Coordinates of C-alpha atoms in Angstrom, one line a residue:
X1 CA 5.7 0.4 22.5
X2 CA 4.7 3.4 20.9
X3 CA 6.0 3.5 17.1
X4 CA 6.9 6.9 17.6
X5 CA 9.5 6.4 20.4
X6 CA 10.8 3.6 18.1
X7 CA 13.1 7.2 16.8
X8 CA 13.4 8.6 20.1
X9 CA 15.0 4.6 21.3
X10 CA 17.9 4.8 18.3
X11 CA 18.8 8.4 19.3
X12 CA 19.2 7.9 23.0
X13 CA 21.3 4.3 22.0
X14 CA 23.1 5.3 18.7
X15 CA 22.9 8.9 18.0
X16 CA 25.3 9.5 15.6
X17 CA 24.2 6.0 13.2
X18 CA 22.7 7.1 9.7
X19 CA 18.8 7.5 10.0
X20 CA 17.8 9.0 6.1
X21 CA 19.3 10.0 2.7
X22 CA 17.3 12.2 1.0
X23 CA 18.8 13.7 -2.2
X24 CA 21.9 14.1 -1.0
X25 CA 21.2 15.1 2.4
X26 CA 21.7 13.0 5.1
X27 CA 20.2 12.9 9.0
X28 CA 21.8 10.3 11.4
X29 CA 19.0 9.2 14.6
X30 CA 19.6 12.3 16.7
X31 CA 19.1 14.8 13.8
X32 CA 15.9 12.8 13.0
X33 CA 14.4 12.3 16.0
X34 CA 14.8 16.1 16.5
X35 CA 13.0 17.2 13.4
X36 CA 10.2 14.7 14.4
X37 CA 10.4 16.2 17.6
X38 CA 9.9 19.5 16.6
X39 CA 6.7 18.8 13.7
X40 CA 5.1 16.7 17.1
X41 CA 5.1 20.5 18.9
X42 CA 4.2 22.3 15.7
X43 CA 0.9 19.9 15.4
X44 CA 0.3 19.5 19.5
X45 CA -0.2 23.8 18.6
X46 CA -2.6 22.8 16.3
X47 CA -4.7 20.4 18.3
X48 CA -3.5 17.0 17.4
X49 CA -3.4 14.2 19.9
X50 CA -4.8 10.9 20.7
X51 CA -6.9 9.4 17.7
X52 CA -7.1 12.9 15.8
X53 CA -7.1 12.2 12.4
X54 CA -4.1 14.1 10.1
X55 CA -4.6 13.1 6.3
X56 CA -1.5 13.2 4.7
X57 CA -1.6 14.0 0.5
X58 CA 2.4 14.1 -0.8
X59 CA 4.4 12.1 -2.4
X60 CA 7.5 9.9 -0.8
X61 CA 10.0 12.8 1.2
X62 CA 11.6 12.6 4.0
X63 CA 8.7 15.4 5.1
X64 CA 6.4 12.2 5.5
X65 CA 8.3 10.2 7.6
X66 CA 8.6 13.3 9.9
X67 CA 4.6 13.7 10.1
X68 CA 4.6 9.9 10.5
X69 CA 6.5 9.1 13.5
X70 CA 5.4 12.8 15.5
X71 CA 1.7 12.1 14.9
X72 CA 3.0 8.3 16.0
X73 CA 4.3 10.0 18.8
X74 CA 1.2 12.1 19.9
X75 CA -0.8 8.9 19.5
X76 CA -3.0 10.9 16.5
X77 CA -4.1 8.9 13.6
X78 CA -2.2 8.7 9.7
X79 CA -4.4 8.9 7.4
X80 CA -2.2 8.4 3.6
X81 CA -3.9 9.6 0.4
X82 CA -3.2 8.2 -2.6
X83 CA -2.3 11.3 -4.8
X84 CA -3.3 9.7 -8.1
X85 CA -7.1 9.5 -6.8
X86 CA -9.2 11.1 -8.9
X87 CA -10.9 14.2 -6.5
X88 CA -14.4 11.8 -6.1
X89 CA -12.3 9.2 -4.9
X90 CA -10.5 11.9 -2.5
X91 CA -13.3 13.5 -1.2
X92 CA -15.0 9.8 -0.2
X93 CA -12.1 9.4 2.0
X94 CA -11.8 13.0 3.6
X95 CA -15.6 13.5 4.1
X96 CA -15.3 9.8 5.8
X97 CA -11.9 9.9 8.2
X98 CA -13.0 13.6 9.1
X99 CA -9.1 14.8 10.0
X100 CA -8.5 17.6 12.1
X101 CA -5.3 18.5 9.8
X102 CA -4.6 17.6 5.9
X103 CA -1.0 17.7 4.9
X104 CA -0.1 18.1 1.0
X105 CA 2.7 19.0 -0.8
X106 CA 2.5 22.0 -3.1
X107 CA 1.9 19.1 -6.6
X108 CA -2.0 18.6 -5.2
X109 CA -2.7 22.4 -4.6
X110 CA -5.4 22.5 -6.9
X111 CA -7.1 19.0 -5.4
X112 CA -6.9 20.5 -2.0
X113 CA -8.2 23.7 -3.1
X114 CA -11.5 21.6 -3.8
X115 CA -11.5 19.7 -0.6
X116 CA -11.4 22.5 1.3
X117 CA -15.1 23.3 0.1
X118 CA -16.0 19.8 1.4
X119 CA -14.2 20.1 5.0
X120 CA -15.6 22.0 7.9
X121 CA -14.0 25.6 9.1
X122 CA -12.0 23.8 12.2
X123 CA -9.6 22.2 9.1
X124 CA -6.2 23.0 9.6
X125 CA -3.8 23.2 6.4
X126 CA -0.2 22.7 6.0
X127 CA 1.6 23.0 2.5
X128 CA 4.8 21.2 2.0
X129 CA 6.6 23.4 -0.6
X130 CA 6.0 26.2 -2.2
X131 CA 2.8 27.6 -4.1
X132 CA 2.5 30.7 -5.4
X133 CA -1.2 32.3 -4.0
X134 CA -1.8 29.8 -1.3
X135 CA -2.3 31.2 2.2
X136 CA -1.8 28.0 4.1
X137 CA 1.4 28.1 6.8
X138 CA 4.7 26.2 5.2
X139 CA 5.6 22.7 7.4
X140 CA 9.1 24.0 7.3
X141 CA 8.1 27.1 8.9
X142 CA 5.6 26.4 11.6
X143 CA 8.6 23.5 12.6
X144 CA 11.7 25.4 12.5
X145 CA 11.5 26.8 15.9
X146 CA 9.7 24.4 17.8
X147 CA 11.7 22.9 20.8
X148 CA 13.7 19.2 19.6
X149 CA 12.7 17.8 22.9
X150 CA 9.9 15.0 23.1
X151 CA 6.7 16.5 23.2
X152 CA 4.7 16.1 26.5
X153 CA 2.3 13.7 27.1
X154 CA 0.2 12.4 29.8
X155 CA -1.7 9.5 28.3
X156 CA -1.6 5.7 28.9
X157 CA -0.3 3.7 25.7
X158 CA -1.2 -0.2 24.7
X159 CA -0.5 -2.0 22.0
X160 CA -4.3 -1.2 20.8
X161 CA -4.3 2.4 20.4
X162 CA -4.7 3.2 16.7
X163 CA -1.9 4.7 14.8
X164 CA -2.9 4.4 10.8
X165 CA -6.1 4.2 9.2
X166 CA -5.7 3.1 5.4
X167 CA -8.1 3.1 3.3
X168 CA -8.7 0.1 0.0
X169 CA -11.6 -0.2 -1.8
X170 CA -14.4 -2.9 -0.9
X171 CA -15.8 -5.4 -3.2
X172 CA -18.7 -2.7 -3.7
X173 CA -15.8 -0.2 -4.9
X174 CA -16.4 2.2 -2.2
X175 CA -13.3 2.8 0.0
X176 CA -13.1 0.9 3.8
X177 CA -10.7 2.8 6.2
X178 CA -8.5 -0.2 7.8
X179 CA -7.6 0.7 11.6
X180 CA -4.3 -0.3 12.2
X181 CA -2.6 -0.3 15.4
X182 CA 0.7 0.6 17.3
X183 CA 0.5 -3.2 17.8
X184 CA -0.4 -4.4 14.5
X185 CA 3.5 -2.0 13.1
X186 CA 5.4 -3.9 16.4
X187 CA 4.9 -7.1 15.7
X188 CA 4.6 -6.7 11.5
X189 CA 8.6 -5.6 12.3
X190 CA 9.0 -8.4 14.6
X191 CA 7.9 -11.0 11.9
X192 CA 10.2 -9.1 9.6
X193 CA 13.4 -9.4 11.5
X194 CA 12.2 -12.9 12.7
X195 CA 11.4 -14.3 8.9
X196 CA 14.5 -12.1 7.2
X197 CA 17.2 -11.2 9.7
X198 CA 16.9 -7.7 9.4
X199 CA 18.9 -5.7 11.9
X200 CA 21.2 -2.9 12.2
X201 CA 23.0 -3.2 9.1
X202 CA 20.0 -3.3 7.0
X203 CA 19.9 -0.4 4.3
X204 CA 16.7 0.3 2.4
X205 CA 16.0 1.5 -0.4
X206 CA 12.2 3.5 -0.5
X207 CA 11.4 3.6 -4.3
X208 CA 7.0 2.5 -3.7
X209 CA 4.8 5.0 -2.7
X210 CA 4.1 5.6 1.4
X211 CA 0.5 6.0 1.3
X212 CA 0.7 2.1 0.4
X213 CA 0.4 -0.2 3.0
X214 CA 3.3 -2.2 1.3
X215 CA 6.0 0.3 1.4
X216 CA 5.7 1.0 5.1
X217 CA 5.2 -2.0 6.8
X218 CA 7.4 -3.6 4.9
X219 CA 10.4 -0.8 3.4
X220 CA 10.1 1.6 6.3
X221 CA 8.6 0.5 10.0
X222 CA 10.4 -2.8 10.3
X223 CA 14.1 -1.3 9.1
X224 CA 13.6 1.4 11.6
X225 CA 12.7 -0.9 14.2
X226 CA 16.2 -2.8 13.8
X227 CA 18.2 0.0 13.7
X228 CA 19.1 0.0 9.7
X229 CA 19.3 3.4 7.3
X230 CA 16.9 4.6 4.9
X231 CA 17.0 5.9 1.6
X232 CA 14.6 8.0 -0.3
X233 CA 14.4 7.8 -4.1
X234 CA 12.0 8.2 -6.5
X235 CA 11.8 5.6 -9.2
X236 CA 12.0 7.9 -12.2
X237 CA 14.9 6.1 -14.1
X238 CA 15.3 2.3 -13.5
X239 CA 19.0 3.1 -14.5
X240 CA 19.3 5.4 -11.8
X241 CA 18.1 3.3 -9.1
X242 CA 20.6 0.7 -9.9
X243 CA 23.1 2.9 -9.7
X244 CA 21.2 3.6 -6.7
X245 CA 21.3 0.3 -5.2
X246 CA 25.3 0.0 -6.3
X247 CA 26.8 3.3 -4.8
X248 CA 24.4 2.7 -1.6
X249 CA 25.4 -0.5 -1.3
X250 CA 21.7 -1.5 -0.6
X251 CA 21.0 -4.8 1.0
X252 CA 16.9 -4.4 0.8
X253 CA 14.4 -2.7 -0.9
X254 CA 10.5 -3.6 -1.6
X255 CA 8.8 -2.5 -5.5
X256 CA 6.2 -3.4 -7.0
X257 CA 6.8 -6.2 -9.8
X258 CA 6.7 -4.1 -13.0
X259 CA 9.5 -1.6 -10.9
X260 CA 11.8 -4.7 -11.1
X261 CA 10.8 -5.9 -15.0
X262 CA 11.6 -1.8 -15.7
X263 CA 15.3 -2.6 -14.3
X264 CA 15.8 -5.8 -16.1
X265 CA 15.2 -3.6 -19.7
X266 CA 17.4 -0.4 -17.8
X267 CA 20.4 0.5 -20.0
X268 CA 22.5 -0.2 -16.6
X269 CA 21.3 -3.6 -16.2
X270 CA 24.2 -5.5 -17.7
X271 CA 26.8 -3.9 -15.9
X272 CA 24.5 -3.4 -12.7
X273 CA 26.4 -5.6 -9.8
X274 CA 23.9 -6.5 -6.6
X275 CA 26.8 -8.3 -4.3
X276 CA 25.3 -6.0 -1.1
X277 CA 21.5 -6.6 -1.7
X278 CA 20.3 -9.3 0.9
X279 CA 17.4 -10.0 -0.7
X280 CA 14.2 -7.8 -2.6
X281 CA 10.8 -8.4 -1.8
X282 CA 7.6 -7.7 -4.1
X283 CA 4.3 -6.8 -3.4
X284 CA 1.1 -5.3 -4.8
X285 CA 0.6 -8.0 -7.5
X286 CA 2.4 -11.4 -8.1
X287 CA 5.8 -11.7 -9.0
X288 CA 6.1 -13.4 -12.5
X289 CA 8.1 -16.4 -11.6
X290 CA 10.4 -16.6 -14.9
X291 CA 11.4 -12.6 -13.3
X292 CA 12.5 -14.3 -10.1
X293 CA 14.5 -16.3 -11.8
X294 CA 16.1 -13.7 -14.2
X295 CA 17.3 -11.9 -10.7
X296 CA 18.2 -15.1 -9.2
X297 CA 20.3 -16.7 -12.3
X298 CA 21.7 -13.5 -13.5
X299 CA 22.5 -11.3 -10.3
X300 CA 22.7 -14.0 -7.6
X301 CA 19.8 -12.0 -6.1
X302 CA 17.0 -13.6 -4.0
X303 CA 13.2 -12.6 -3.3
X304 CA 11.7 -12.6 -0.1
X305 CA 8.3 -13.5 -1.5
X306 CA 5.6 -14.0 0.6
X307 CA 1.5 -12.1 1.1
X308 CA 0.0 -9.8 2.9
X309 CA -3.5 -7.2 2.7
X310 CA -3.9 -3.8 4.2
X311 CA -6.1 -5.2 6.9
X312 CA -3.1 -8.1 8.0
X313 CA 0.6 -6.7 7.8
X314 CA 2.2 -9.8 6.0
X315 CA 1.5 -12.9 7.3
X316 CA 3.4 -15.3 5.2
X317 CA 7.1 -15.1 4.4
X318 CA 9.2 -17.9 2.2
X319 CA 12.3 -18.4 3.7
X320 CA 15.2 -16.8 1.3
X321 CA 16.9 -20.7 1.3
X322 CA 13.8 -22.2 -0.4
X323 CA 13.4 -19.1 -2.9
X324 CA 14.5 -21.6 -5.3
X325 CA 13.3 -24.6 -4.4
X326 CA 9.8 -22.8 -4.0
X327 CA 9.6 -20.0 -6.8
X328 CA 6.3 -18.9 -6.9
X329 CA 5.1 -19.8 -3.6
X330 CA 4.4 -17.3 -0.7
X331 CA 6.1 -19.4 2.0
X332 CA 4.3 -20.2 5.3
X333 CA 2.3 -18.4 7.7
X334 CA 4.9 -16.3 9.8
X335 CA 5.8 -17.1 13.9
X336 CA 2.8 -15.0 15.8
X337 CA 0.4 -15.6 12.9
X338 CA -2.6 -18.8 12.5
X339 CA -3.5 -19.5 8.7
X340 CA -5.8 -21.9 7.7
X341 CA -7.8 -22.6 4.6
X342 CA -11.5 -23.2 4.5
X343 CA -13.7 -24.8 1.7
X344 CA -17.0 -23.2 0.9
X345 CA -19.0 -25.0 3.4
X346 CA -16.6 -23.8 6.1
X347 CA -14.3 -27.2 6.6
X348 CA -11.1 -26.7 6.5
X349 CA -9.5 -27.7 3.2
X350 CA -7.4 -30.8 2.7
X351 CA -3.9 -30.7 1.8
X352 CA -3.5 -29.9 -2.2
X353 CA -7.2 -28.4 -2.0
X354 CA -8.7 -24.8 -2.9
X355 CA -10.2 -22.8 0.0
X356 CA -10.3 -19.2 1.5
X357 CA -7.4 -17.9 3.6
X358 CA -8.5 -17.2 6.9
X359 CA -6.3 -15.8 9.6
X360 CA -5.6 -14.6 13.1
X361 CA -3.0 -13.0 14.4
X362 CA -1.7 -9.7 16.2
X363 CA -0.9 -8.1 13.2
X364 CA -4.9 -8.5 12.1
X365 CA -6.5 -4.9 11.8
X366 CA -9.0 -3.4 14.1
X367 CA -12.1 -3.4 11.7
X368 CA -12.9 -0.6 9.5
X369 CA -13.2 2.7 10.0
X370 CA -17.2 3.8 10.8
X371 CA -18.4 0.6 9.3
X372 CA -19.1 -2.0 11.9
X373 CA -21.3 -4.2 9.4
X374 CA -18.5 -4.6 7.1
X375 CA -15.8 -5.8 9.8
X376 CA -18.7 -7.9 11.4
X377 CA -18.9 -9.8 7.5
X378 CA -15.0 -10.1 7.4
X379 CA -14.4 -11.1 11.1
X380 CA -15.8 -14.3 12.7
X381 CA -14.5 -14.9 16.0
X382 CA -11.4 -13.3 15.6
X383 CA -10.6 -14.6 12.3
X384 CA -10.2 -12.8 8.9
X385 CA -11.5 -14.1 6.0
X386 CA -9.2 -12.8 3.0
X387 CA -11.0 -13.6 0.2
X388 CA -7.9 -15.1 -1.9
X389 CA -8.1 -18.3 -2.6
X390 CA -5.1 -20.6 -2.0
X391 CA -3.9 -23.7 -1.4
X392 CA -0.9 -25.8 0.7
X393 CA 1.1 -28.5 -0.7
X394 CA 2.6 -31.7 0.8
X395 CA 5.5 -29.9 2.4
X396 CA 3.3 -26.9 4.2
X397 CA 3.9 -24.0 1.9
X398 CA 0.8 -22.0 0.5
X399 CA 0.2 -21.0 -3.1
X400 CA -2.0 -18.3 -4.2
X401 CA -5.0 -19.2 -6.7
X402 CA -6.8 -16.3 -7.1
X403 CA -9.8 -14.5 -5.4
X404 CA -13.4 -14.2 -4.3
X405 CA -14.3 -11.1 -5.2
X406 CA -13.4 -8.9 -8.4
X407 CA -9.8 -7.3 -7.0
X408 CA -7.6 -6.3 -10.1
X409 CA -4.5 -5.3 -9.0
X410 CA -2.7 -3.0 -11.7
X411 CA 1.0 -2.4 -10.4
X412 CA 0.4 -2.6 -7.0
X413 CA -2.8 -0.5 -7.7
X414 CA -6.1 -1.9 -6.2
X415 CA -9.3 -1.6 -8.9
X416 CA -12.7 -2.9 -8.1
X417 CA -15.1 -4.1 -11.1
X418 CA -17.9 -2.0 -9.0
X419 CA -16.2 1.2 -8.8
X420 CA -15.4 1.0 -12.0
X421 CA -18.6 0.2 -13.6
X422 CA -20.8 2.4 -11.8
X423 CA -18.0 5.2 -13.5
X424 CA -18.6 3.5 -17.2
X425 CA -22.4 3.3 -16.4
X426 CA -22.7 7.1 -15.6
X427 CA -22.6 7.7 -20.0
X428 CA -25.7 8.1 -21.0
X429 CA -24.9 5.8 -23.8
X430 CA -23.9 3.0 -21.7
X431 CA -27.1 0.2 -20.7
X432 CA -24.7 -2.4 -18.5
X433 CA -20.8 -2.5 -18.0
X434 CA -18.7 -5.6 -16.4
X435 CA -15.6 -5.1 -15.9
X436 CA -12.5 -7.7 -15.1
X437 CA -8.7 -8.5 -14.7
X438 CA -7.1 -9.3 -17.9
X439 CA -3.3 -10.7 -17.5
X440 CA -0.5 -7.9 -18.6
X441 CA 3.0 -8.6 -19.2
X442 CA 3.9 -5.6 -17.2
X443 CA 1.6 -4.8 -14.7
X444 CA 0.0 -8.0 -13.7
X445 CA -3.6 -7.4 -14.4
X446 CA -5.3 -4.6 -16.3
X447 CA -8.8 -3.5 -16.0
X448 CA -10.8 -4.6 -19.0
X449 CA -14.8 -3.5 -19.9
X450 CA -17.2 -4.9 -21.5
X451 CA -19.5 -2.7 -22.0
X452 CA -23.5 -3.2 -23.3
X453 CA -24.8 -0.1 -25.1
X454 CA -28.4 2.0 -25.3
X455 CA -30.0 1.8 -28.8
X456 CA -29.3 4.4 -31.2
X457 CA -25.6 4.5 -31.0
X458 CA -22.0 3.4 -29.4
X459 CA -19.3 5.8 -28.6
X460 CA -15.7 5.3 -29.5
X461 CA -13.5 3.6 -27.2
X462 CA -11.8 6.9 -27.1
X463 CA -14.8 8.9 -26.4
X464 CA -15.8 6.4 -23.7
X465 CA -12.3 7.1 -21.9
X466 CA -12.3 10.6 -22.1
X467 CA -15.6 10.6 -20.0
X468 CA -14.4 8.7 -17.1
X469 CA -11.6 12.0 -17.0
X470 CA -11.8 12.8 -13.4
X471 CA -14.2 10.3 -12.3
X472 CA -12.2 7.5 -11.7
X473 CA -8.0 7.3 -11.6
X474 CA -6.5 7.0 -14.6
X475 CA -4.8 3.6 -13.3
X476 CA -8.3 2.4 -12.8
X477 CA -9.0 2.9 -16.9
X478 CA -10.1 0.4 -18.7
X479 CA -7.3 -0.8 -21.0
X480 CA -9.8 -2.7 -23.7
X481 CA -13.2 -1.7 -23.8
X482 CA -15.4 -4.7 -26.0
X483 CA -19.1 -4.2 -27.1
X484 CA -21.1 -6.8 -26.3
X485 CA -25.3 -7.6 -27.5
X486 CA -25.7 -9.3 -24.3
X487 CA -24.5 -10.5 -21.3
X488 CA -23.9 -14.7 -20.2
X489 CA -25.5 -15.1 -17.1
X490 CA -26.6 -17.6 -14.4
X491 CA -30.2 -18.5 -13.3
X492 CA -29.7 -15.9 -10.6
X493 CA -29.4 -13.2 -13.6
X494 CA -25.6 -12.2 -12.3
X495 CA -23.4 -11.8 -14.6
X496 CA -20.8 -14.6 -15.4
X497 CA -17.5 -13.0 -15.3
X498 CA -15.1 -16.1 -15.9
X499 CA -17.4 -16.2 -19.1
X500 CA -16.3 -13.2 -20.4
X501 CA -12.5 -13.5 -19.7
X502 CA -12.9 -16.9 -22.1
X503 CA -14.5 -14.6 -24.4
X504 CA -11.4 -12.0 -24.0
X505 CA -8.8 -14.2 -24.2
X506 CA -9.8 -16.5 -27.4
X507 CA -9.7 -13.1 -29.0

């Protein structure tokens, strides 16, 4: 089923059920549907249909979800920025997914402004908001008089036809546009209401960003699909969210792991009372286990832990009765998905041991975007190799080690060592740079340099920060930058990284 008609289905059956708060206003499924409705004919005027690309560059609104389920509708492709990408990072992504529209909200004006300089004349703009000297046409006004009916549409769906292509960055720090499909959103909700029990009481709470895989496969898609409500929010004040949760009487909502440590030190936290949340879930970076137990000892609240990447949808889910018993783990493989783990010489690991997660499934991606060499190394015969490492004890449940390749994941943000050391390299001070993940109290892993300098002088860490202004995001910084005289290193010459986080953490 198309996910777009998954709107269309709850206004025909229950038009008058709540759909979305949004500060303070509210649209139950027939008002919703309607204004998706109505953006679908706004951007069929502009040429978008099946597999045209429409980038999207706002933050969380209720605007998004309405550009989301119409281009869902007209079978085009979603293509989410992240709007904290520094403009190289942007213009990678743009130049590669080649939309036929971009969508921003009025906060990126001046990115956009220098996109435009980089995208062909057959571009169409729409602003969200309102910017003084800008002369692209308004969403609300190229929407407000289009008819609420479902746009027409003559083509032929399947479960295959793309719907979302988001991109993460590769082991070589340039950014890999994952296809996902109409099929790959059914049956990542399926799994959801199958491993959790959603249905049409759920109420969500959408606090993590939207152009994360995370918050709509896992806050958004799958609550829609049963039936549940939505609520909007930004996560400004962790006070305010818990009043959130309280007055809302929220029974779900998916953060990030440092969103949830922000609550527990939220002057509301004391008197904050959880009796309607179901359960939370976590994604982005591990949840500290001694965290899960704060939530679960001192506000009877369970986490639906479990993993999943960009090119998978979740494919693991720990059942909420053994998120005790199991802290820490990330459950089992979930009903349509096949897991195993394989040792380095391609067996397939024995109970207790260390290997690759590999899986297969219908919630596996297409391959990425223009880059058949790279799915070709990450699919073999239908299988996904992850490149975590992990491991399954005696009673079946998998445990995450750690990974293959250089991934740092700072608050649900993804940094590659690559991307960031070709930025460090760029001073002309700077002879080598290795970067790494260095454990952080709050945000799971920080991004940590060190950094080998030319003869005749070192910059200040300071300096050395400033320069990479621009060039990389700021969440991709290096948090400690450490001179070294010379690298460790194998026979091979490459660098040994595990060296140098010894080297960190004895300091």
């Amino acid at each position: 089923m198309n996910v777009g008609n998954w709107v269309g289905k709850r206004a025909l059956l229950y038009p008058e059920r709540p759909f979305l708060k949004e500060d303070g206003q509210e649209w139950d499924n027939q008002q919703f549907d309607a204004r998706v409705n109505r953006t679908a004919h706004a951007l069929a005027e502009l040429g978008v249909g099946k597999e045209t690309r429409v980038a999207m560059l706002m933050a969380n609104s209720s605007a998004f979800l309405e550009i989301f389920f119409a281009c869902a509708k007209l079978g085009a492709v979603i293509v989410p920025l992240n709007t904290s990408l520094a403009l190289p990072e942007l213009a990678h992504i743009v130049e590669d997914c080649a939309p036929r529209l971009l969508v921003y909200s009025s906060d990126t004006l001046a990115k956009v402004a220098h996109l435009k300089t980089l995208l062909g004349a057959d571009v169409h703009y729409l602003i969200h908001g309102t910017a003084a000297s800008c002369d692209d046409s308004r969403l609300q006004d190229v929407t407000m008089d289009r008819p609420s009916t479902v746009p027409a549409s003559d083509e032929a769906w399947d479960l295959d036809t793309p719907l979302l292509i988001m991109y993460t960055s590769g082991t070589t720090g340039v950014p890999k546009g994952a296809v996902l499909s109409h099929g790959n959103f059914l049956f990542g909700a399926i799994h959801s209401l199958h491993s959790y029990h959603l249905d049409d009481t759920c109420k969500s709470l959408v606090v993590a960003p939207l152009f994360h895989i995370g918050a709509l496969a896992a806050s958004v898609t799958p609550v829609v699909y049963a039936g549940g409500a939505l609520v909007l929010k930004s996560f400004d004040n962790p006070s305010d969210i818990i009043t959130c949760i309280m007055q809302e009487k929220i029974s779900f909502m998916f953060a990030v792991p440092v969103m949830y440590e922000m609550m527990t030190k939220a002057a509301r936290w004391p008197s904050a009372d959880f009796n309607a949340v179901h359960f939370f879930m976590a994604g982005g970076a591990p949840m500290p286990v001694p965290l899960i137990r704060r939530y679960q000892q001192e506000k009877k609240v369970q986490f639906a832990q479990g993993y999943g990447m960009t090119e998978t949808l979740r494919i693991t889910a720990l059942d909420l009765a053994d998120a005790e018993r199991k802290a820490g783990s990330i459950g089992k493989e979930v009903f349509h998905t096949r897991l195993t783990i394989l040792t380095d010489d391609g067996r397939e690991a024995a109970p207790g041991a260390t290997g690759e997660l590999v899986v297969k499934g219908p919630t596996v991606f297409q391959g990425y975007w223009r880059k058949p060499e790279a799915t070709a190394a990450a699919m073999h015969g239908g299988w996904f190799h992850t490149g975590d490492l992990g491991r399954r004890d005696a009673d079946g449940f998998l445990y995450l080690v750690g990974r293959k390749n250089d991934l740092i994941i700072c608050a649900g943000e993804n940094i590659y060592a690559a991307e960031v050391e070709r930025a460090i390299e760029q001073h002309p001070q700077v002879a080598e740079a290795a970067v790494v993940g260095m454990p952080d109290a709050k945000r799971g892993e920080v991004a940590a340099a060190f950094v080998r300098f030319e003869d005749g002088g070192v910059p200040g860490e300071d300096e050395l920060l400033r320069f990479l202004d621009g060039k990389i995001a700021t969440f991709k910084r290096p948090r400690k930058i450490i001179s070294v005289e010379t690298f460790p290193r194998n026979k091979a010459g490459k660098i040994l990284k595990e060296e140098l986080k010894k080297t960190f953490e004895g300091r």
